[in-house]
PDB file of C-alpha atoms in Angstrom:
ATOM      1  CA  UNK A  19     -10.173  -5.824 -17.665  1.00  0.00           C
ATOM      2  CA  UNK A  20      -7.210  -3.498 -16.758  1.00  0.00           C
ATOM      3  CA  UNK A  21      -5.720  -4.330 -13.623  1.00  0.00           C
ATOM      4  CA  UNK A  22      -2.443  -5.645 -11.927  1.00  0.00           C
ATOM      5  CA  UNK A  23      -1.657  -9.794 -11.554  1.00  0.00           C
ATOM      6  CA  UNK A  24       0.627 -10.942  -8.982  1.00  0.00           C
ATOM      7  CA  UNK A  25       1.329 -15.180  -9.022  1.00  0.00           C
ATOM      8  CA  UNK A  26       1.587 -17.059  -7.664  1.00  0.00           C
ATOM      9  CA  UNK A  27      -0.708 -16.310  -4.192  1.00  0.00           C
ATOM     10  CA  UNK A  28       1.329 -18.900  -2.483  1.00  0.00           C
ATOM     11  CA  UNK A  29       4.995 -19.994  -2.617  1.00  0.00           C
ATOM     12  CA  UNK A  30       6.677 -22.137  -1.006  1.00  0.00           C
ATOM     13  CA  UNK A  31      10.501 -22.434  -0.455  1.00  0.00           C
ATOM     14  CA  UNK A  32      13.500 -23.790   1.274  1.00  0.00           C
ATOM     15  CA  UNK A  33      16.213 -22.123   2.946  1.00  0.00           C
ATOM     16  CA  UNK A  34      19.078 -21.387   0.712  1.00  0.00           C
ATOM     17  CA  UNK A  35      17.033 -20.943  -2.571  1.00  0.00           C
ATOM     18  CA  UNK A  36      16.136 -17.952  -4.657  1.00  0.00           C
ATOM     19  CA  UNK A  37      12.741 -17.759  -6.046  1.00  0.00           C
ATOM     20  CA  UNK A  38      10.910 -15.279  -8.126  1.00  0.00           C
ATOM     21  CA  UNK A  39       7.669 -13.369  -7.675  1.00  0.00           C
ATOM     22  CA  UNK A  40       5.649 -12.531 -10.941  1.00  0.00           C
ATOM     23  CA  UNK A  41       3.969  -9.067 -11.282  1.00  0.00           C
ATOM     24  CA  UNK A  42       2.368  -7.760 -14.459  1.00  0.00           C
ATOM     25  CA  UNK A  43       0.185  -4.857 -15.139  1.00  0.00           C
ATOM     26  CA  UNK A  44      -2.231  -3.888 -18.254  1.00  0.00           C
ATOM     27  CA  UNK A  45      -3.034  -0.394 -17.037  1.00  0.00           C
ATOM     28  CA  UNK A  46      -0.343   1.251 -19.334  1.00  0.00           C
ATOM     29  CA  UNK A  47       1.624   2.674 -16.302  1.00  0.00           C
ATOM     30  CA  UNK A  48       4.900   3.968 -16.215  1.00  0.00           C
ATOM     31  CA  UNK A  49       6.095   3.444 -12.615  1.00  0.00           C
ATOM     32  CA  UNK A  50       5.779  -0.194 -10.546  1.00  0.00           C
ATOM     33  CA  UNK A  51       6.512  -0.858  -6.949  1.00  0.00           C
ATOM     34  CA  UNK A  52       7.401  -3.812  -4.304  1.00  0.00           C
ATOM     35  CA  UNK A  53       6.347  -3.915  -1.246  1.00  0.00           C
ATOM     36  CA  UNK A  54       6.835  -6.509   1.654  1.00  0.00           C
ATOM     37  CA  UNK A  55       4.190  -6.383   4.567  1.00  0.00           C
ATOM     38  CA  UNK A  56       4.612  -8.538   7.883  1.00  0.00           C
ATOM     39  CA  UNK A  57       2.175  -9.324  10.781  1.00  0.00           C
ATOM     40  CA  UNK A  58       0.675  -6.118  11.770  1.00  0.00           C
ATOM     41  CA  UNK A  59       2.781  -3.752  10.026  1.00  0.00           C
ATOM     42  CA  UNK A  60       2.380  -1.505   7.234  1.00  0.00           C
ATOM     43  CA  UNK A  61       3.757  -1.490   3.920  1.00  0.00           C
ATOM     44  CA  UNK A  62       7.653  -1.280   3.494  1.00  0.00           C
ATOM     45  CA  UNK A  63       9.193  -0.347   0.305  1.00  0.00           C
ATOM     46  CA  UNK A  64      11.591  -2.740  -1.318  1.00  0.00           C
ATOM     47  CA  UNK A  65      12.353  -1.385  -4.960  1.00  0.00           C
ATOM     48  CA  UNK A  66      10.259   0.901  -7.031  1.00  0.00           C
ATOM     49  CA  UNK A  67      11.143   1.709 -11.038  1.00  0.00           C
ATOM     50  CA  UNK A  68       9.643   4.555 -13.145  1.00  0.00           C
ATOM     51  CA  UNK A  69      10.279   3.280 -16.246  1.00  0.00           C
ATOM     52  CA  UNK A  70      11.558   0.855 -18.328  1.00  0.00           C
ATOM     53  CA  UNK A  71      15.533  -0.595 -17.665  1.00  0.00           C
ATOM     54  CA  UNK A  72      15.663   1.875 -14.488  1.00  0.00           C
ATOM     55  CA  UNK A  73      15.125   0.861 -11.124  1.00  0.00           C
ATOM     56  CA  UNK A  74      15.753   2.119  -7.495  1.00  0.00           C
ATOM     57  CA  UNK A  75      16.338   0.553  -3.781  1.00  0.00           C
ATOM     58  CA  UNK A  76      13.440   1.558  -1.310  1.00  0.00           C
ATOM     59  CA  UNK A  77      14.261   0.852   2.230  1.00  0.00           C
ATOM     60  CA  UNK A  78      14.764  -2.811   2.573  1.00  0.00           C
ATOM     61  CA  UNK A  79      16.260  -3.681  -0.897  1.00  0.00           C
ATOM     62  CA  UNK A  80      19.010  -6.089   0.916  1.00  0.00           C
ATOM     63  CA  UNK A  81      18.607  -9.775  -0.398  1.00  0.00           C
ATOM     64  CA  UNK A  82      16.241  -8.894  -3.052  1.00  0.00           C
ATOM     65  CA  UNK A  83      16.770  -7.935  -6.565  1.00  0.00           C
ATOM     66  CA  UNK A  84      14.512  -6.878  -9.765  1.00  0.00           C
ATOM     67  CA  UNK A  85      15.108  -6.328 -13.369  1.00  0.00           C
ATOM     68  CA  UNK A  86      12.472  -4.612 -16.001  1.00  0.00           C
ATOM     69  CA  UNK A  87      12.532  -5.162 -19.399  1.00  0.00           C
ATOM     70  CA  UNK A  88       9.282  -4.143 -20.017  1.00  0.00           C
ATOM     71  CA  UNK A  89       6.256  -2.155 -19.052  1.00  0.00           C
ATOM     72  CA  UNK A  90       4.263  -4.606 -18.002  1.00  0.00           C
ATOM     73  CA  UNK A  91       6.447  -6.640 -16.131  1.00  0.00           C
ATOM     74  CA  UNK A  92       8.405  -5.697 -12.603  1.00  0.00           C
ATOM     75  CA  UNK A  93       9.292  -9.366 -11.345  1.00  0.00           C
ATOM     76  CA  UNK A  94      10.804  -9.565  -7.917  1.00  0.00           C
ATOM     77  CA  UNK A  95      13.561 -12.321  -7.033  1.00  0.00           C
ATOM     78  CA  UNK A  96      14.168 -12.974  -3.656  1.00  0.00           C
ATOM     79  CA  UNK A  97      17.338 -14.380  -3.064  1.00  0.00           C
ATOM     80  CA  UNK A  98      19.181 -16.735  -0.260  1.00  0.00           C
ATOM     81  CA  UNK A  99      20.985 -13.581   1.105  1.00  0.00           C
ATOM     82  CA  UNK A 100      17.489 -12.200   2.040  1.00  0.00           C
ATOM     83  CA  UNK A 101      17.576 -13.799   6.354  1.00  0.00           C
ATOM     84  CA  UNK A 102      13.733 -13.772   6.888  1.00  0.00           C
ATOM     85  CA  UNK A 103      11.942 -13.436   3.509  1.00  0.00           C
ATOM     86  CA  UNK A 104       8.662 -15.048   5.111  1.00  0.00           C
ATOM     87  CA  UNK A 105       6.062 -12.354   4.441  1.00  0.00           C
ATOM     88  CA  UNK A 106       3.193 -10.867   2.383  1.00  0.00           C
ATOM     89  CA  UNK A 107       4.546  -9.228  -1.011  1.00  0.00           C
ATOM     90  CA  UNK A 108       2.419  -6.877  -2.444  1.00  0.00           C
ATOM     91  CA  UNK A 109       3.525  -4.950  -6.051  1.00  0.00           C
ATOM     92  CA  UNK A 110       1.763  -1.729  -7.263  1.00  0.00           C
ATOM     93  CA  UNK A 111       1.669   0.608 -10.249  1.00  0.00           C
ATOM     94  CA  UNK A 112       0.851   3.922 -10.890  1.00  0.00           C
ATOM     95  CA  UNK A 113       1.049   6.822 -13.546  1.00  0.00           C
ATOM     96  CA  UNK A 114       4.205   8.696 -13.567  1.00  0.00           C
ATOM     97  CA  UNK A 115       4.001  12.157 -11.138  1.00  0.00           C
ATOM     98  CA  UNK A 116       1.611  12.425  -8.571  1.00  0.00           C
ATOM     99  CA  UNK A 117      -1.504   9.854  -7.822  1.00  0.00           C
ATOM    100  CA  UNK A 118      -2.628   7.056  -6.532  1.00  0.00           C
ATOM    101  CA  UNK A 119      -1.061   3.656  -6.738  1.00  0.00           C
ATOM    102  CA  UNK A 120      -3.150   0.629  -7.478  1.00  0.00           C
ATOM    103  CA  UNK A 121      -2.255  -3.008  -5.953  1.00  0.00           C
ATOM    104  CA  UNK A 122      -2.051  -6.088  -6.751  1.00  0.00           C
ATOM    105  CA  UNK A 123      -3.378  -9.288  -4.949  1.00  0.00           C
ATOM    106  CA  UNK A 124      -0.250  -9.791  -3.170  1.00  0.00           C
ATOM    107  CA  UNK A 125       2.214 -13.427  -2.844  1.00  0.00           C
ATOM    108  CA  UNK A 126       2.450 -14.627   0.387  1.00  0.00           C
ATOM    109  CA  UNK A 127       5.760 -16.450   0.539  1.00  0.00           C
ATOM    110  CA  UNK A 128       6.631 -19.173   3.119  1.00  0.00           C
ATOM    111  CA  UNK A 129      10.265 -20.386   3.828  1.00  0.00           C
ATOM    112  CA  UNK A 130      10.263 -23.724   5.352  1.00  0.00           C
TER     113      UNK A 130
ATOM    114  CA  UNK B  24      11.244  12.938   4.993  1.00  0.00           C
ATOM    115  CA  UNK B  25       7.508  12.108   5.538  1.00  0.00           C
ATOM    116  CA  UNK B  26       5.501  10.129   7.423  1.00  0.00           C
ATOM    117  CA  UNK B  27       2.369   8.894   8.963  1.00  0.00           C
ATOM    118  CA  UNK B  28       0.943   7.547  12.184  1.00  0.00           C
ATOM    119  CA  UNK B  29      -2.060   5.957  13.371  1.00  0.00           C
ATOM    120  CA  UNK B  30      -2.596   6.187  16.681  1.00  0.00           C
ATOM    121  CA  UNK B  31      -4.845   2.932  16.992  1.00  0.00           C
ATOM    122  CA  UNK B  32      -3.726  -0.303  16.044  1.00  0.00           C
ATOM    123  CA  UNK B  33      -6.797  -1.578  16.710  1.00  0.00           C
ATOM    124  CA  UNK B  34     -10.495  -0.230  16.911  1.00  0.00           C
ATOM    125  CA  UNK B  35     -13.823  -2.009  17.720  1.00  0.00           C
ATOM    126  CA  UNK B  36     -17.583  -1.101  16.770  1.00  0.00           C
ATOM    127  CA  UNK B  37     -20.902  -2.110  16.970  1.00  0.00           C
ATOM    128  CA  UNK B  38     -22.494  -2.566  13.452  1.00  0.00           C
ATOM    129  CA  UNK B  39     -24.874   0.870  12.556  1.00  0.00           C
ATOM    130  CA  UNK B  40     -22.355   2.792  14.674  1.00  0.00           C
ATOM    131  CA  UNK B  41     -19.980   5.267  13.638  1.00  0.00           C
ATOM    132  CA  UNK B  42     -16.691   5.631  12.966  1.00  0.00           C
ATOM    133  CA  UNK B  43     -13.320   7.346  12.795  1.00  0.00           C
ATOM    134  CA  UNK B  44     -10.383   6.083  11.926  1.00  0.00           C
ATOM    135  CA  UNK B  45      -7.061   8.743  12.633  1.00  0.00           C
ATOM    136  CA  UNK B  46      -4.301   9.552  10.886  1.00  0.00           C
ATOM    137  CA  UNK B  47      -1.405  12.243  11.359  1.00  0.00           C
ATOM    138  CA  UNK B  48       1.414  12.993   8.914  1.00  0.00           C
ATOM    139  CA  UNK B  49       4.296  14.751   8.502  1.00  0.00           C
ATOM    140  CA  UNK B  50       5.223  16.765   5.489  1.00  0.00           C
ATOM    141  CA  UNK B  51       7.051  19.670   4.884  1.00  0.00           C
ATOM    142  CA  UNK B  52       4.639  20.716   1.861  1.00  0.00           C
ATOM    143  CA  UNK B  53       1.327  20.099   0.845  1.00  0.00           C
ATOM    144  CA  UNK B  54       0.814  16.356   1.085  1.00  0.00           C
ATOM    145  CA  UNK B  55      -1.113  13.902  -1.548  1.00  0.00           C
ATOM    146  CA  UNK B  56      -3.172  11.808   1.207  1.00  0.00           C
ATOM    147  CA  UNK B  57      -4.443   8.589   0.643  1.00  0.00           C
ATOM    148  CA  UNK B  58      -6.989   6.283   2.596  1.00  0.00           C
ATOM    149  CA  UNK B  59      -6.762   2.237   1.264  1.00  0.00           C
ATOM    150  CA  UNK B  60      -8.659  -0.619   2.958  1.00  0.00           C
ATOM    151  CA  UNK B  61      -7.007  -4.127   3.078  1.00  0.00           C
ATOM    152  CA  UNK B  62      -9.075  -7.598   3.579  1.00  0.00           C
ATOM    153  CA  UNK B  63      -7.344 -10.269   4.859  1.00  0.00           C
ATOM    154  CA  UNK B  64      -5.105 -12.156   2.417  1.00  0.00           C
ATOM    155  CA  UNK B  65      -5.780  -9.551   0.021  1.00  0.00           C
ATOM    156  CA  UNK B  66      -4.077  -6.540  -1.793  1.00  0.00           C
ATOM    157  CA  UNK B  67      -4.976  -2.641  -1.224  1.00  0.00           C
ATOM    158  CA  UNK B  68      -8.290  -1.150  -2.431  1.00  0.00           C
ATOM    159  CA  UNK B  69      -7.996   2.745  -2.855  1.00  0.00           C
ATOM    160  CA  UNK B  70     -11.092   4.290  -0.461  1.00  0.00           C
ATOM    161  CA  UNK B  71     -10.302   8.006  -1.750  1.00  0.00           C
ATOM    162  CA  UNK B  72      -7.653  10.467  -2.001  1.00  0.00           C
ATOM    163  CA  UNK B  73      -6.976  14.395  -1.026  1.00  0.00           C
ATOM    164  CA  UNK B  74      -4.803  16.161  -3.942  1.00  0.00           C
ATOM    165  CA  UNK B  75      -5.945  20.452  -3.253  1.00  0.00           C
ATOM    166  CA  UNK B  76      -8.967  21.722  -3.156  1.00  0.00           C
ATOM    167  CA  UNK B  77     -12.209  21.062  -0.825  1.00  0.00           C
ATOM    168  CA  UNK B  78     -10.852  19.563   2.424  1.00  0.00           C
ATOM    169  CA  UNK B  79     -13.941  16.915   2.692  1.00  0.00           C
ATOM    170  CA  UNK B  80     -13.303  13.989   0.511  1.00  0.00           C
ATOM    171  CA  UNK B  81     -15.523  11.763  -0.855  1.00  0.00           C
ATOM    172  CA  UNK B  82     -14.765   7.944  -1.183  1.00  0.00           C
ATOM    173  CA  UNK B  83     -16.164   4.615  -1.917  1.00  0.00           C
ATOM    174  CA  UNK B  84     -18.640   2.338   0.339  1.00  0.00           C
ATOM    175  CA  UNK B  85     -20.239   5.236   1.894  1.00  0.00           C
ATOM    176  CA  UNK B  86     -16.673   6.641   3.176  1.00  0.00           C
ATOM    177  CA  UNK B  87     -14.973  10.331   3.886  1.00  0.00           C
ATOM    178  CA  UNK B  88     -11.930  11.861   5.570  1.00  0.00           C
ATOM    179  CA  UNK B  89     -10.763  15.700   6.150  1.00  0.00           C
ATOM    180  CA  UNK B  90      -8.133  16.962   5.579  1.00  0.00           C
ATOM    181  CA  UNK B  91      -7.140  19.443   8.265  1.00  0.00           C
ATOM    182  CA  UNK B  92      -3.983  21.346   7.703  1.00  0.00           C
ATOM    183  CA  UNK B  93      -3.590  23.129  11.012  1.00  0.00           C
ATOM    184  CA  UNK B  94      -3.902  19.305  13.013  1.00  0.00           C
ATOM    185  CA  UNK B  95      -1.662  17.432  10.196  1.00  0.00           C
ATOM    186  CA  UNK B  96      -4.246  15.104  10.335  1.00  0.00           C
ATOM    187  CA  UNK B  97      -6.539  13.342   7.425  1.00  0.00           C
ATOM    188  CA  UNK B  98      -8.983  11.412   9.629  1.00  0.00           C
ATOM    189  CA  UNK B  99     -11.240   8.548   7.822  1.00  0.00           C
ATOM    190  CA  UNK B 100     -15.122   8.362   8.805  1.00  0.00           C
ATOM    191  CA  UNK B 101     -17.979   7.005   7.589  1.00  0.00           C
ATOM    192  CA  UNK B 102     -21.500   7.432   9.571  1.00  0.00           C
ATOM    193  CA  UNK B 103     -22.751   3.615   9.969  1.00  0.00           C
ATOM    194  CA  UNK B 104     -20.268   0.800  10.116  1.00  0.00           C
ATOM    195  CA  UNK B 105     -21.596  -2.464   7.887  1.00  0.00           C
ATOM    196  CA  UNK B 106     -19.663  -5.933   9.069  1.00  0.00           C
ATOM    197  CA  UNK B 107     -18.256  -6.098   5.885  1.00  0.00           C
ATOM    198  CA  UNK B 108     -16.437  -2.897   6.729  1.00  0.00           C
ATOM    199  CA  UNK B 109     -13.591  -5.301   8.989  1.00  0.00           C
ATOM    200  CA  UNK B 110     -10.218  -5.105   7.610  1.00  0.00           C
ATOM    201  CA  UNK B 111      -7.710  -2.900   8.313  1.00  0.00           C
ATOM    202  CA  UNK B 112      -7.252   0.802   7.192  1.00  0.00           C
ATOM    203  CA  UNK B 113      -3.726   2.063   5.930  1.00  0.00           C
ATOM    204  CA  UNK B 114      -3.613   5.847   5.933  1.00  0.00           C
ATOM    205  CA  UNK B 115      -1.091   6.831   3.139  1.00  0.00           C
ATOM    206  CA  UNK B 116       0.896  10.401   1.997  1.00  0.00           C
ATOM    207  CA  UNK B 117       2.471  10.935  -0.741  1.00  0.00           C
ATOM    208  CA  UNK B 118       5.294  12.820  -2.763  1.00  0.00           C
ATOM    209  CA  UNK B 119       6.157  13.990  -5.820  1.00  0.00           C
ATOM    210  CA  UNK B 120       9.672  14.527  -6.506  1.00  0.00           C
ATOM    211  CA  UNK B 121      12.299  13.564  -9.260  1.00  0.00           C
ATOM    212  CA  UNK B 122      11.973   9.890  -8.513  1.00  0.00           C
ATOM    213  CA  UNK B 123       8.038   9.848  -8.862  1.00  0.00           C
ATOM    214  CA  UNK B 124       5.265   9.500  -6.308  1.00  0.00           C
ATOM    215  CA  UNK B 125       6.316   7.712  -3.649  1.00  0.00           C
ATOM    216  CA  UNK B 126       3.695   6.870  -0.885  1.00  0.00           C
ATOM    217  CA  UNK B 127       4.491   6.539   3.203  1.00  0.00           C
ATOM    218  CA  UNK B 128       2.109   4.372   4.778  1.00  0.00           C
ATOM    219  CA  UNK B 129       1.338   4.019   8.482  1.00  0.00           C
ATOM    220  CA  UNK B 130       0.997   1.052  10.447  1.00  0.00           C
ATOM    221  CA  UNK B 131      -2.379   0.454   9.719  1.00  0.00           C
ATOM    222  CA  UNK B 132      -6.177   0.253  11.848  1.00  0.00           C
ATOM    223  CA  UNK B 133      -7.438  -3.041  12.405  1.00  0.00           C
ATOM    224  CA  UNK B 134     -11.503  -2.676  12.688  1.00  0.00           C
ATOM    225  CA  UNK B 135     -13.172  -5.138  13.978  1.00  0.00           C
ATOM    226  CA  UNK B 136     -17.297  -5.020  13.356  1.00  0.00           C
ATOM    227  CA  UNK B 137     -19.637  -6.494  16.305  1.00  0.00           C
ATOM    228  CA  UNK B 138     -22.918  -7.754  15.752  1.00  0.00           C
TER     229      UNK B 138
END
């Protein structure tokens, strides 16, 4: 089943601490995405990457940061700098060029 | 830079009724529009898409939009809501440049379903 994973659904943390959000994808695509999504607001871009070792800021990269090493993987950390990282995280992929992007299940991360 | 609105954050119907869910963009060249539905506590599910050709798309679960060039708009409808159509509606457009396809959403539609 080809498809994109996101764990964990929940996450819990404490001010002051970085944690990391897990996204992998089977689907063979070149380009991944991270997007955060708050209380009745659309989707805002935090980094994207089109292919391996190269990634760019969207428009609210401050206090997070990503790496990818490989195709599959586009994990997003979310570190102590970020001021209000409570939200719904939500990663995507899609084929290089124009299309659609498909979505993962999302992380909803708490800071307590 | 592009970008999309939708006028109504949130829209009520009576199930068997129909709907139509708006959406305006702005683009400076032929846009890649994009319709995805979002239940609560869950990711995006692509409802259909608008690349070129006939302006009448065809999606999933029994729903279509227009796309109508001269109004920037690329309304969603479908004929007879079900109450398992409630979630909200993100209108999308996209763009294809050196850095890939990037998508602009919009705030999203809220629909709530009554019996």
């Amino acid at each position: 089943d080809g498809g994109i994973t996101q764990s964990p659904k929940y996450l819990f943390r404490k001010e002051g601490q970085n944690v990391t959000l897990s996204c992998e994808q089977n689907l063979n695509h070149d380009a991944m995405y991270w997007y955060r999504q708050d209380p009745g607001q659309g989707l805002r871009l935090i980094y994207y990457s089109q292919i391996v070792n190269d990634f760019q800021k969207g428009d609210i990269a401050e206090g997070y940061s990503v790496s990818r090493e490989k195709k599959e993987s586009f994990p997003l950390t979310v570190t102590s700098a970020q001021k209000n990282p409570t939200a719904f995280y939500l990663c995507a992929s899609s084929i290089r060029g124009r299309g659609e992007q498909f979505f993962g299940p999302g992380t909803r991360l708490t800071v307590l | 830079a592009q970008s999309v609105t939708q006028p109504d954050i949130h829209i009520t119907v009576s199930e068997g009724a129909s709907l139509e869910l708006r959406c305006n963009y702005s683009y400076g060249a032929t846009p890649y529009l994009f319709w995805y539905v979002q239940s609560p506590g869950q990711g995006l599910q692509l409802l259909l898409k608008y690349f070129s050709g006939d302006t009448l798309v065809q999606g999933i679960k029994g729903f279509e939009a227009e796309f109508k060039r001269s109004q920037s708009s690329f309304n969603l409808r479908k004929p007879s809501v079900h109450w398992s159509d409630a979630a909200e509606y993100f209108c999308a457009v996209g763009a294809t440049n050196n850095a890939g396809n990037m998508l602009t959403f919009g705030g999203g539609t809220r629909l709530m379903v009554k019996p």
